[in-house]
Amino acid sequence: MGAAAAEQQHQHPYVPRDLHLPDYVPCFLSQREIVLPYLVASLLLVTLIWLLSGRCSTITKTDRLLMCWWAFTGLTHIILEGYFAFTPEFYKEKTPHYLAEVWKEYSKSDSRYVSRDAAVVTAEGITAAIEGPACLLAVFAIASRKSYSYILQFAICLGQLYGCLVYFITAYLDGDNFSISPFYYWAYYIGANSPWVVIPNLIAIRSWKKICAAFQAEKKMKTR
Amino acid sequence: MGAAAAEQQHQHPYVPRDLHLPDYVPCFLSQREIVLPYLVASLLLVTLIWLLSGRCSTITKTDRLLMCWWAFTGLTHIILEGYFAFTPEFYKEKTPHYLAEVWKEYSKSDSRYVSRDAAVVTAEGITAAIEGPACLLAVFAIASRKSYSYILQFAICLGQLYGCLVYFITAYLDGDNFSISPFYYWAYYIGANSPWVVIPNLIAIRSWKKICAAFQAEKKMKTR
């Protein structure tokens, strides 16, 4: 085989091994070079939102924390997941494009990303296009104490939880064999996704309670 | 080919034609015999709920209509969709089992039911196991004016809408070629599903407005 042909036929690392990925180009960045910038950028964003929201004395600490979460998860949905949902050929990217690298790396834990599984693309597309902008609206709604603040947060949480259910159940039904190693399975597939199971559950329960309390207060007022 | 072998190798009517369905047994009932009992049973249920709820003078007509809808959609989710989600081999059913017939017939408009597509099974499973019982709880919540009535209805609507998005987008991404004819495509795939797009949208908007109004009332009360 000539050098040119060999260059076009990079062997991919993904499972199942017989996955056909023509023109696949391997990762340029190391795991550290991919994960660290995401963590640092997220930390900077959270710090910024925390400090900015602190200048307004009427916002409670819980609400400030929620604003940090919604800004972080909203930008993750729009930038990271938005790139994946609308870039079918990211694995052919010939330059060290950061977002393509993220998904080449993540696909090691779930090759359905690189093989463009319809359920994964659908869940990510809904998350990026609907929930992403809604998260940023939630930051604004909390800061400006809108009456729709809790119902909006509740709606986004349900969307995130439904997305996780679709994501994990379809993988299970399709054989749950998309990860190159237990490390990737537990670190990325389970570990990196678990905040989006735990936190939306907590926020959804809180919003549910706040909404019920508002109706109870309204009822009390009417019966007075 | 012997008679016995021929009996085991019924040709299925579904699209794509090369779909492999060993031990498939054709429909026993006609389209009319399948659709009519569902419509009649639903009409009876709705009439029953309407009459029963009318005996309580404090329930508004809108709430009575909503109770009818939640009872109808809840039992559809639990019985029809529940049977599908947890009966992988319904297309092999050798007797005129009504629920198996329903899905043998519906699969003519979407063969992903008979081929057990993971996204369809997941969406139907969530609908049957979570939303179905929640719908029946909504009937009770409306009747007994629970403070969680609107947020519960809102949550179910979002679940139904997310399910529809997953259902239609995955079909589109996978080529949208699962129906045996334009009649089945428009009558079942589009027509029969459209109430679950239109009605949850209407109820979700109504619930959203009611919840916002409750918070506005609470705010007004506090600032008095």
GROMACS .gro file of C-alpha atoms in nm:
model
  448
    1MET     CA    1   0.000   0.000   0.000
    2GLY     CA    2   0.137   0.346  -0.094
    3ALA     CA    3   0.201   0.613   0.169
    4ALA     CA    4  -0.088   0.825   0.038
    5ALA     CA    5  -0.333   0.536   0.054
    6ALA     CA    6  -0.209   0.446   0.405
    7GLU     CA    7  -0.266   0.802   0.515
    8GLN     CA    8  -0.626   0.786   0.400
    9GLN     CA    9  -0.687   0.458   0.579
   10HIS     CA   10  -0.608   0.540   0.941
   11GLN     CA   11  -0.728   0.263   1.168
   12HIS     CA   12  -0.984   0.398   1.412
   13PRO     CA   13  -0.972   0.300   1.781
   14TYR     CA   14  -1.349   0.263   1.827
   15VAL     CA   15  -1.564  -0.035   1.925
   16PRO     CA   16  -1.718  -0.230   1.756
   17ARG     CA   17  -1.397  -0.286   1.560
   18ASP     CA   18  -1.578  -0.346   1.229
   19LEU     CA   19  -1.728   0.005   1.235
   20HIS     CA   20  -1.671   0.153   0.889
   21LEU     CA   21  -1.530   0.508   0.916
   22PRO     CA   22  -1.382   0.611   0.581
   23ASP     CA   23  -1.140   0.907   0.594
   24TYR     CA   24  -1.110   0.889   0.972
   25VAL     CA   25  -0.833   1.112   1.107
   26PRO     CA   26  -0.697   1.030   1.456
   27CYS     CA   27  -0.693   1.271   1.752
   28PHE     CA   28  -0.420   1.535   1.744
   29LEU     CA   29  -0.453   1.636   2.109
   30SER     CA   30  -0.391   1.424   2.418
   31GLN     CA   31  -0.667   1.344   2.666
   32ARG     CA   32  -0.524   1.609   2.898
   33GLU     CA   33  -0.517   1.872   2.624
   34ILE     CA   34  -0.884   1.802   2.556
   35VAL     CA   35  -1.024   1.772   2.909
   36LEU     CA   36  -0.822   2.047   3.081
   37PRO     CA   37  -0.932   2.343   2.862
   38TYR     CA   38  -1.297   2.240   2.913
   39LEU     CA   39  -1.256   2.224   3.290
   40VAL     CA   40  -1.058   2.550   3.309
   41ALA     CA   41  -1.301   2.738   3.080
   42SER     CA   42  -1.596   2.607   3.281
   43LEU     CA   43  -1.436   2.708   3.609
   44LEU     CA   44  -1.366   3.059   3.475
   45LEU     CA   45  -1.726   3.092   3.355
   46VAL     CA   46  -1.867   2.973   3.688
   47THR     CA   47  -1.639   3.212   3.879
   48LEU     CA   48  -1.741   3.502   3.655
   49ILE     CA   49  -2.114   3.435   3.698
   50TRP     CA   50  -2.070   3.386   4.074
   51LEU     CA   51  -1.888   3.719   4.112
   52LEU     CA   52  -2.119   3.914   3.882
   53SER     CA   53  -2.435   3.778   4.047
   54GLY     CA   54  -2.287   3.862   4.389
   55ARG     CA   55  -2.303   4.234   4.304
   56CYS     CA   56  -2.681   4.211   4.322
   57SER     CA   57  -2.767   4.180   4.692
   58THR     CA   58  -3.123   4.052   4.634
   59ILE     CA   59  -3.016   3.724   4.469
   60THR     CA   60  -2.983   3.436   4.717
   61LYS     CA   61  -2.678   3.210   4.722
   62THR     CA   62  -2.882   2.915   4.592
   63ASP     CA   63  -3.001   3.125   4.299
   64ARG     CA   64  -2.643   3.237   4.229
   65LEU     CA   65  -2.531   2.874   4.224
   66LEU     CA   66  -2.820   2.791   3.990
   67MET     CA   67  -2.717   3.077   3.759
   68CYS     CA   68  -2.364   2.932   3.746
   69TRP     CA   69  -2.501   2.587   3.662
   70TRP     CA   70  -2.737   2.714   3.392
   71ALA     CA   71  -2.465   2.925   3.227
   72PHE     CA   72  -2.222   2.631   3.233
   73THR     CA   73  -2.467   2.368   3.110
   74GLY     CA   74  -2.622   2.606   2.855
   75LEU     CA   75  -2.290   2.687   2.689
   76THR     CA   76  -2.191   2.318   2.700
   77HIS     CA   77  -2.517   2.230   2.522
   78ILE     CA   78  -2.487   2.505   2.260
   79ILE     CA   79  -2.114   2.492   2.183
   80LEU     CA   80  -2.005   2.131   2.245
   81GLU     CA   81  -2.325   1.941   2.174
   82GLY     CA   82  -2.435   2.190   1.907
   83TYR     CA   83  -2.111   2.130   1.718
   84PHE     CA   84  -2.160   1.752   1.735
   85ALA     CA   85  -2.528   1.759   1.636
   86PHE     CA   86  -2.466   1.964   1.323
   87THR     CA   87  -2.122   1.833   1.217
   88PRO     CA   88  -2.172   1.476   1.092
   89GLU     CA   89  -1.816   1.444   0.963
   90PHE     CA   90  -1.621   1.566   1.266
   91TYR     CA   91  -1.411   1.249   1.271
   92LYS     CA   92  -1.264   1.340   0.930
   93GLU     CA   93  -1.136   1.676   1.059
   94LYS     CA   94  -0.775   1.709   0.940
   95THR     CA   95  -0.672   1.994   1.174
   96PRO     CA   96  -0.659   1.996   1.557
   97HIS     CA   97  -1.005   2.160   1.574
   98TYR     CA   98  -1.081   2.159   1.945
   99LEU     CA   99  -1.450   2.064   1.917
  100ALA     CA  100  -1.379   1.783   1.671
  101GLU     CA  101  -1.111   1.657   1.910
  102VAL     CA  102  -1.360   1.655   2.198
  103TRP     CA  103  -1.595   1.425   2.009
  104LYS     CA  104  -1.319   1.204   1.865
  105GLU     CA  105  -1.207   1.154   2.224
  106TYR     CA  106  -1.556   1.110   2.373
  107SER     CA  107  -1.647   0.856   2.102
  108LYS     CA  108  -1.392   0.622   2.262
  109SER     CA  109  -1.647   0.578   2.540
  110ASP     CA  110  -1.947   0.567   2.305
  111SER     CA  111  -1.885   0.500   1.938
  112ARG     CA  112  -2.247   0.585   1.858
  113TYR     CA  113  -2.123   0.944   1.833
  114VAL     CA  114  -1.882   0.866   1.554
  115SER     CA  115  -2.122   0.620   1.386
  116ARG     CA  116  -2.400   0.884   1.396
  117ASP     CA  117  -2.661   0.675   1.578
  118ALA     CA  118  -3.002   0.837   1.518
  119ALA     CA  119  -3.108   0.830   1.885
  120VAL     CA  120  -2.785   0.998   2.000
  121VAL     CA  121  -2.798   1.264   1.726
  122THR     CA  122  -3.165   1.331   1.808
  123ALA     CA  123  -3.109   1.364   2.183
  124GLU     CA  124  -2.803   1.585   2.129
  125GLY     CA  125  -2.982   1.794   1.866
  126ILE     CA  126  -3.279   1.862   2.095
  127THR     CA  127  -3.041   1.940   2.382
  128ALA     CA  128  -2.834   2.182   2.173
  129ALA     CA  129  -3.113   2.358   1.985
  130ILE     CA  130  -3.388   2.379   2.250
  131GLU     CA  131  -3.238   2.324   2.595
  132GLY     CA  132  -2.915   2.519   2.534
  133PRO     CA  133  -3.081   2.856   2.464
  134ALA     CA  134  -3.341   2.781   2.735
  135CYS     CA  135  -3.057   2.744   2.991
  136LEU     CA  136  -2.926   3.090   2.908
  137LEU     CA  137  -3.281   3.225   2.938
  138ALA     CA  138  -3.291   3.062   3.284
  139VAL     CA  139  -2.982   3.262   3.391
  140PHE     CA  140  -3.163   3.580   3.288
  141ALA     CA  141  -3.495   3.466   3.443
  142ILE     CA  142  -3.336   3.396   3.782
  143ALA     CA  143  -3.143   3.725   3.781
  144SER     CA  144  -3.453   3.927   3.694
  145ARG     CA  145  -3.691   3.721   3.913
  146LYS     CA  146  -3.930   3.641   3.632
  147SER     CA  147  -4.254   3.462   3.725
  148TYR     CA  148  -4.164   3.187   3.476
  149SER     CA  149  -3.826   3.118   3.638
  150TYR     CA  150  -3.920   2.793   3.817
  151ILE     CA  151  -4.135   2.645   3.543
  152LEU     CA  152  -3.858   2.717   3.288
  153GLN     CA  153  -3.595   2.549   3.506
  154PHE     CA  154  -3.830   2.255   3.562
  155ALA     CA  155  -3.890   2.221   3.187
  156ILE     CA  156  -3.517   2.219   3.105
  157CYS     CA  157  -3.448   1.961   3.378
  158LEU     CA  158  -3.716   1.728   3.240
  159GLY     CA  159  -3.567   1.768   2.893
  160GLN     CA  160  -3.219   1.685   3.022
  161LEU     CA  161  -3.350   1.384   3.215
  162TYR     CA  162  -3.552   1.255   2.919
  163GLY     CA  163  -3.240   1.297   2.702
  164CYS     CA  164  -3.034   1.093   2.951
  165LEU     CA  165  -3.301   0.820   2.960
  166VAL     CA  166  -3.302   0.799   2.579
  167TYR     CA  167  -2.922   0.802   2.574
  168PHE     CA  168  -2.871   0.522   2.827
  169ILE     CA  169  -3.171   0.301   2.741
  170THR     CA  170  -3.101   0.295   2.365
  171ALA     CA  171  -2.737   0.199   2.439
  172TYR     CA  172  -2.859  -0.083   2.664
  173LEU     CA  173  -3.110  -0.208   2.403
  174ASP     CA  174  -2.841  -0.199   2.133
  175GLY     CA  175  -2.602  -0.417   2.335
  176ASP     CA  176  -2.410  -0.162   2.546
  177ASN     CA  177  -2.085  -0.240   2.365
  178PHE     CA  178  -1.959   0.094   2.235
  179SER     CA  179  -1.667   0.169   2.466
  180ILE     CA  180  -1.301   0.085   2.402
  181SER     CA  181  -1.227   0.004   2.769
  182PRO     CA  182  -1.381   0.000   3.118
  183PHE     CA  183  -1.184   0.319   3.195
  184TYR     CA  184  -1.357   0.512   2.915
  185TYR     CA  185  -1.690   0.352   3.000
  186TRP     CA  186  -1.679   0.461   3.362
  187ALA     CA  187  -1.492   0.791   3.325
  188TYR     CA  188  -1.681   0.937   3.027
  189TYR     CA  189  -1.997   0.738   2.955
  190ILE     CA  190  -2.102   0.707   3.319
  191GLY     CA  191  -1.887   0.966   3.502
  192ALA     CA  192  -1.908   1.265   3.268
  193ASN     CA  193  -2.282   1.219   3.217
  194SER     CA  194  -2.380   1.165   3.579
  195PRO     CA  195  -2.398   1.537   3.671
  196TRP     CA  196  -2.674   1.568   3.409
  197VAL     CA  197  -2.870   1.298   3.589
  198VAL     CA  198  -2.813   1.412   3.948
  199ILE     CA  199  -2.837   1.793   3.917
  200PRO     CA  200  -3.150   1.811   3.697
  201ASN     CA  201  -3.322   1.575   3.942
  202LEU     CA  202  -3.237   1.805   4.234
  203ILE     CA  203  -3.343   2.123   4.050
  204ALA     CA  204  -3.663   1.960   3.920
  205ILE     CA  205  -3.765   1.855   4.272
  206ARG     CA  206  -3.689   2.204   4.406
  207SER     CA  207  -3.888   2.371   4.125
  208TRP     CA  208  -4.180   2.130   4.176
  209LYS     CA  209  -4.192   2.220   4.547
  210LYS     CA  210  -4.170   2.596   4.481
  211ILE     CA  211  -4.454   2.574   4.228
  212CYS     CA  212  -4.675   2.372   4.464
  213ALA     CA  213  -4.603   2.625   4.741
  214ALA     CA  214  -4.711   2.912   4.514
  215PHE     CA  215  -5.045   2.739   4.447
  216GLN     CA  216  -5.094   2.668   4.817
  217ALA     CA  217  -5.030   3.035   4.895
  218GLU     CA  218  -5.275   3.141   4.623
  219LYS     CA  219  -5.540   2.903   4.761
  220LYS     CA  220  -5.491   3.033   5.116
  221MET     CA  221  -5.525   3.391   4.993
  222LYS     CA  222  -5.851   3.309   4.813
  223THR     CA  223  -6.007   3.132   5.112
  224ARG     CA  224  -5.921   3.416   5.349
  225MET     CA  225  -4.151  -2.646   0.016
  226GLY     CA  226  -4.378  -2.847   0.249
  227ALA     CA  227  -4.699  -2.701   0.392
  228ALA     CA  228  -4.548  -2.684   0.741
  229ALA     CA  229  -4.240  -2.494   0.622
  230ALA     CA  230  -4.458  -2.256   0.420
  231GLU     CA  231  -4.666  -2.185   0.727
  232GLN     CA  232  -4.355  -2.086   0.920
  233GLN     CA  233  -4.235  -1.856   0.642
  234HIS     CA  234  -4.523  -1.610   0.602
  235GLN     CA  235  -4.413  -1.315   0.392
  236HIS     CA  236  -4.446  -0.997   0.594
  237PRO     CA  237  -4.598  -0.683   0.437
  238TYR     CA  238  -4.353  -0.437   0.597
  239VAL     CA  239  -4.103  -0.193   0.445
  240PRO     CA  240  -3.807  -0.222   0.394
  241ARG     CA  241  -3.886  -0.547   0.214
  242ASP     CA  242  -3.561  -0.714   0.323
  243LEU     CA  243  -3.653  -0.684   0.692
  244HIS     CA  244  -3.588  -1.024   0.848
  245LEU     CA  245  -3.883  -1.134   1.064
  246PRO     CA  246  -3.860  -1.506   1.134
  247ASP     CA  247  -4.185  -1.671   1.250
  248TYR     CA  248  -4.394  -1.371   1.149
  249VAL     CA  249  -4.769  -1.445   1.163
  250PRO     CA  250  -4.999  -1.215   0.958
  251CYS     CA  251  -5.287  -1.009   1.101
  252PHE     CA  252  -5.605  -1.202   1.178
  253LEU     CA  253  -5.830  -0.897   1.211
  254SER     CA  254  -5.919  -0.641   0.945
  255GLN     CA  255  -5.824  -0.275   0.979
  256ARG     CA  256  -6.183  -0.200   1.079
  257GLU     CA  257  -6.185  -0.472   1.344
  258ILE     CA  258  -5.870  -0.320   1.494
  259VAL     CA  259  -5.948   0.052   1.476
  260LEU     CA  260  -6.318   0.045   1.565
  261PRO     CA  261  -6.290  -0.123   1.910
  262TYR     CA  262  -6.021   0.131   2.009
  263LEU     CA  263  -6.239   0.424   1.903
  264VAL     CA  264  -6.553   0.284   2.066
  265ALA     CA  265  -6.375   0.195   2.392
  266SER     CA  266  -6.213   0.541   2.403
  267LEU     CA  267  -6.548   0.710   2.340
  268LEU     CA  268  -6.711   0.508   2.619
  269LEU     CA  269  -6.428   0.594   2.858
  270VAL     CA  270  -6.446   0.965   2.774
  271THR     CA  271  -6.826   0.965   2.815
  272LEU     CA  272  -6.797   0.788   3.151
  273ILE     CA  273  -6.537   1.034   3.285
  274TRP     CA  274  -6.738   1.329   3.152
  275LEU     CA  275  -7.057   1.211   3.324
  276LEU     CA  276  -6.888   1.114   3.649
  277SER     CA  277  -6.694   1.442   3.674
  278GLY     CA  278  -7.016   1.633   3.603
  279ARG     CA  279  -7.160   1.512   3.933
  280CYS     CA  280  -6.909   1.734   4.112
  281SER     CA  281  -7.030   2.091   4.064
  282THR     CA  282  -6.697   2.252   4.156
  283ILE     CA  283  -6.506   2.110   3.857
  284THR     CA  284  -6.504   2.343   3.555
  285LYS     CA  285  -6.586   2.219   3.206
  286THR     CA  286  -6.224   2.266   3.094
  287ASP     CA  287  -6.104   2.055   3.384
  288ARG     CA  288  -6.363   1.788   3.301
  289LEU     CA  289  -6.240   1.781   2.942
  290LEU     CA  290  -5.881   1.753   3.068
  291MET     CA  291  -5.981   1.462   3.295
  292CYS     CA  292  -6.129   1.286   2.990
  293TRP     CA  293  -5.808   1.344   2.793
  294TRP     CA  294  -5.579   1.225   3.073
  295ALA     CA  295  -5.784   0.911   3.134
  296PHE     CA  296  -5.791   0.831   2.761
  297THR     CA  297  -5.421   0.901   2.694
  298GLY     CA  298  -5.313   0.735   3.021
  299LEU     CA  299  -5.488   0.408   2.944
  300THR     CA  300  -5.361   0.421   2.583
  301HIS     CA  301  -5.006   0.462   2.715
  302ILE     CA  302  -5.035   0.186   2.976
  303ILE     CA  303  -5.233  -0.075   2.782
  304LEU     CA  304  -5.144  -0.028   2.414
  305GLU     CA  305  -4.794   0.116   2.440
  306GLY     CA  306  -4.712  -0.086   2.752
  307TYR     CA  307  -4.795  -0.408   2.567
  308PHE     CA  308  -4.570  -0.308   2.277
  309ALA     CA  309  -4.277  -0.195   2.493
  310PHE     CA  310  -4.264  -0.518   2.689
  311THR     CA  311  -4.364  -0.771   2.419
  312PRO     CA  312  -4.074  -0.792   2.172
  313GLU     CA  313  -4.224  -1.085   1.981
  314PHE     CA  314  -4.579  -0.958   1.925
  315TYR     CA  315  -4.549  -1.016   1.550
  316LYS     CA  316  -4.514  -1.392   1.613
  317GLU     CA  317  -4.848  -1.407   1.799
  318LYS     CA  318  -5.040  -1.704   1.658
  319THR     CA  319  -5.383  -1.609   1.794
  320PRO     CA  320  -5.595  -1.300   1.720
  321HIS     CA  321  -5.464  -1.127   2.036
  322TYR     CA  322  -5.611  -0.777   2.006
  323LEU     CA  323  -5.300  -0.587   2.127
  324ALA     CA  324  -5.066  -0.786   1.902
  325GLU     CA  325  -5.302  -0.712   1.611
  326VAL     CA  326  -5.288  -0.340   1.689
  327TRP     CA  327  -4.909  -0.335   1.655
  328LYS     CA  328  -4.898  -0.568   1.355
  329GLU     CA  329  -5.135  -0.322   1.188
  330TYR     CA  330  -4.958  -0.004   1.307
  331SER     CA  331  -4.620  -0.140   1.194
  332LYS     CA  332  -4.747  -0.109   0.837
  333SER     CA  333  -4.702   0.266   0.882
  334ASP     CA  334  -4.375   0.233   1.076
  335SER     CA  335  -4.184  -0.094   1.054
  336ARG     CA  336  -3.949   0.021   1.331
  337TYR     CA  337  -4.212  -0.121   1.569
  338VAL     CA  338  -4.183  -0.470   1.429
  339SER     CA  339  -3.803  -0.443   1.383
  340ARG     CA  340  -3.768  -0.327   1.745
  341ASP     CA  341  -3.578  -0.003   1.677
  342ALA     CA  342  -3.408   0.105   2.001
  343ALA     CA  343  -3.527   0.468   1.984
  344VAL     CA  344  -3.891   0.363   1.931
  345VAL     CA  345  -3.881   0.103   2.209
  346THR     CA  346  -3.719   0.356   2.444
  347ALA     CA  347  -3.971   0.633   2.371
  348GLU     CA  348  -4.263   0.389   2.404
  349GLY     CA  349  -4.118   0.234   2.720
  350ILE     CA  350  -4.080   0.573   2.891
  351THR     CA  351  -4.430   0.671   2.777
  352ALA     CA  352  -4.586   0.351   2.905
  353ALA     CA  353  -4.398   0.315   3.234
  354ILE     CA  354  -4.368   0.680   3.347
  355GLU     CA  355  -4.619   0.894   3.159
  356GLY     CA  356  -4.904   0.641   3.162
  357PRO     CA  357  -4.939   0.619   3.541
  358ALA     CA  358  -4.869   0.995   3.566
  359CYS     CA  359  -5.171   1.060   3.339
  360LEU     CA  360  -5.400   0.865   3.573
  361LEU     CA  361  -5.254   1.060   3.865
  362ALA     CA  362  -5.343   1.379   3.673
  363VAL     CA  363  -5.710   1.270   3.655
  364PHE     CA  364  -5.707   1.233   4.034
  365ALA     CA  365  -5.508   1.557   4.085
  366ILE     CA  366  -5.755   1.763   3.881
  367ALA     CA  367  -6.058   1.608   4.053
  368SER     CA  368  -5.916   1.669   4.399
  369ARG     CA  369  -5.765   2.011   4.313
  370LYS     CA  370  -5.415   1.919   4.423
  371SER     CA  371  -5.155   2.196   4.429
  372TYR     CA  372  -4.935   1.986   4.198
  373SER     CA  373  -5.207   1.950   3.936
  374TYR     CA  374  -5.065   2.200   3.682
  375ILE     CA  375  -4.700   2.110   3.723
  376LEU     CA  376  -4.786   1.740   3.684
  377GLN     CA  377  -4.985   1.804   3.366
  378PHE     CA  378  -4.701   2.024   3.236
  379ALA     CA  379  -4.446   1.749   3.308
  380ILE     CA  380  -4.648   1.483   3.125
  381CYS     CA  381  -4.699   1.713   2.825
  382LEU     CA  382  -4.324   1.778   2.799
  383GLY     CA  383  -4.261   1.403   2.816
  384GLN     CA  384  -4.514   1.337   2.540
  385LEU     CA  385  -4.367   1.614   2.324
  386TYR     CA  386  -4.008   1.496   2.378
  387GLY     CA  387  -4.123   1.143   2.289
  388CYS     CA  388  -4.280   1.270   1.966
  389LEU     CA  389  -3.962   1.462   1.878
  390VAL     CA  390  -3.749   1.151   1.931
  391TYR     CA  391  -3.999   0.943   1.735
  392PHE     CA  392  -4.015   1.168   1.429
  393ILE     CA  393  -3.654   1.293   1.419
  394THR     CA  394  -3.498   0.944   1.446
  395ALA     CA  395  -3.726   0.826   1.162
  396TYR     CA  396  -3.613   1.122   0.951
  397LEU     CA  397  -3.243   1.059   1.027
  398ASP     CA  398  -3.282   0.689   0.943
  399GLY     CA  399  -3.430   0.764   0.599
  400ASP     CA  400  -3.805   0.794   0.671
  401ASN     CA  401  -3.883   0.483   0.467
  402PHE     CA  402  -4.076   0.256   0.703
  403SER     CA  403  -4.430   0.280   0.568
  404ILE     CA  404  -4.592   0.042   0.318
  405SER     CA  405  -4.791   0.319   0.144
  406PRO     CA  406  -4.872   0.693   0.157
  407PHE     CA  407  -5.212   0.601   0.303
  408TYR     CA  408  -5.055   0.432   0.605
  409TYR     CA  409  -4.793   0.707   0.634
  410TRP     CA  410  -5.052   0.984   0.652
  411ALA     CA  411  -5.333   0.800   0.832
  412TYR     CA  412  -5.128   0.632   1.109
  413TYR     CA  413  -4.774   0.773   1.125
  414ILE     CA  414  -4.882   1.137   1.086
  415GLY     CA  415  -5.258   1.133   1.154
  416ALA     CA  416  -5.282   0.905   1.456
  417ASN     CA  417  -4.983   1.068   1.625
  418SER     CA  418  -5.080   1.430   1.564
  419PRO     CA  419  -5.319   1.459   1.865
  420TRP     CA  420  -5.014   1.383   2.084
  421VAL     CA  421  -4.834   1.681   1.930
  422VAL     CA  422  -5.123   1.931   1.928
  423ILE     CA  423  -5.295   1.859   2.263
  424PRO     CA  424  -4.982   1.842   2.485
  425ASN     CA  425  -4.872   2.174   2.333
  426LEU     CA  426  -5.204   2.334   2.425
  427ILE     CA  427  -5.209   2.189   2.779
  428ALA     CA  428  -4.841   2.277   2.837
  429ILE     CA  429  -4.904   2.641   2.738
  430ARG     CA  430  -5.211   2.655   2.963
  431SER     CA  431  -5.023   2.504   3.259
  432TRP     CA  432  -4.726   2.740   3.204
  433LYS     CA  433  -4.963   3.040   3.215
  434LYS     CA  434  -5.143   2.915   3.528
  435ILE     CA  435  -4.812   2.861   3.706
  436CYS     CA  436  -4.682   3.206   3.612
  437ALA     CA  437  -5.010   3.357   3.733
  438ALA     CA  438  -4.972   3.182   4.069
  439PHE     CA  439  -4.625   3.333   4.115
  440GLN     CA  440  -4.750   3.677   4.016
  441ALA     CA  441  -5.031   3.648   4.271
  442GLU     CA  442  -4.781   3.537   4.537
  443LYS     CA  443  -4.554   3.832   4.455
  444LYS     CA  444  -4.842   4.077   4.473
  445MET     CA  445  -4.946   3.937   4.809
  446LYS     CA  446  -4.592   3.976   4.947
  447THR     CA  447  -4.554   4.336   4.829
  448ARG     CA  448  -4.891   4.437   4.977
   0.00000   0.00000   0.00000
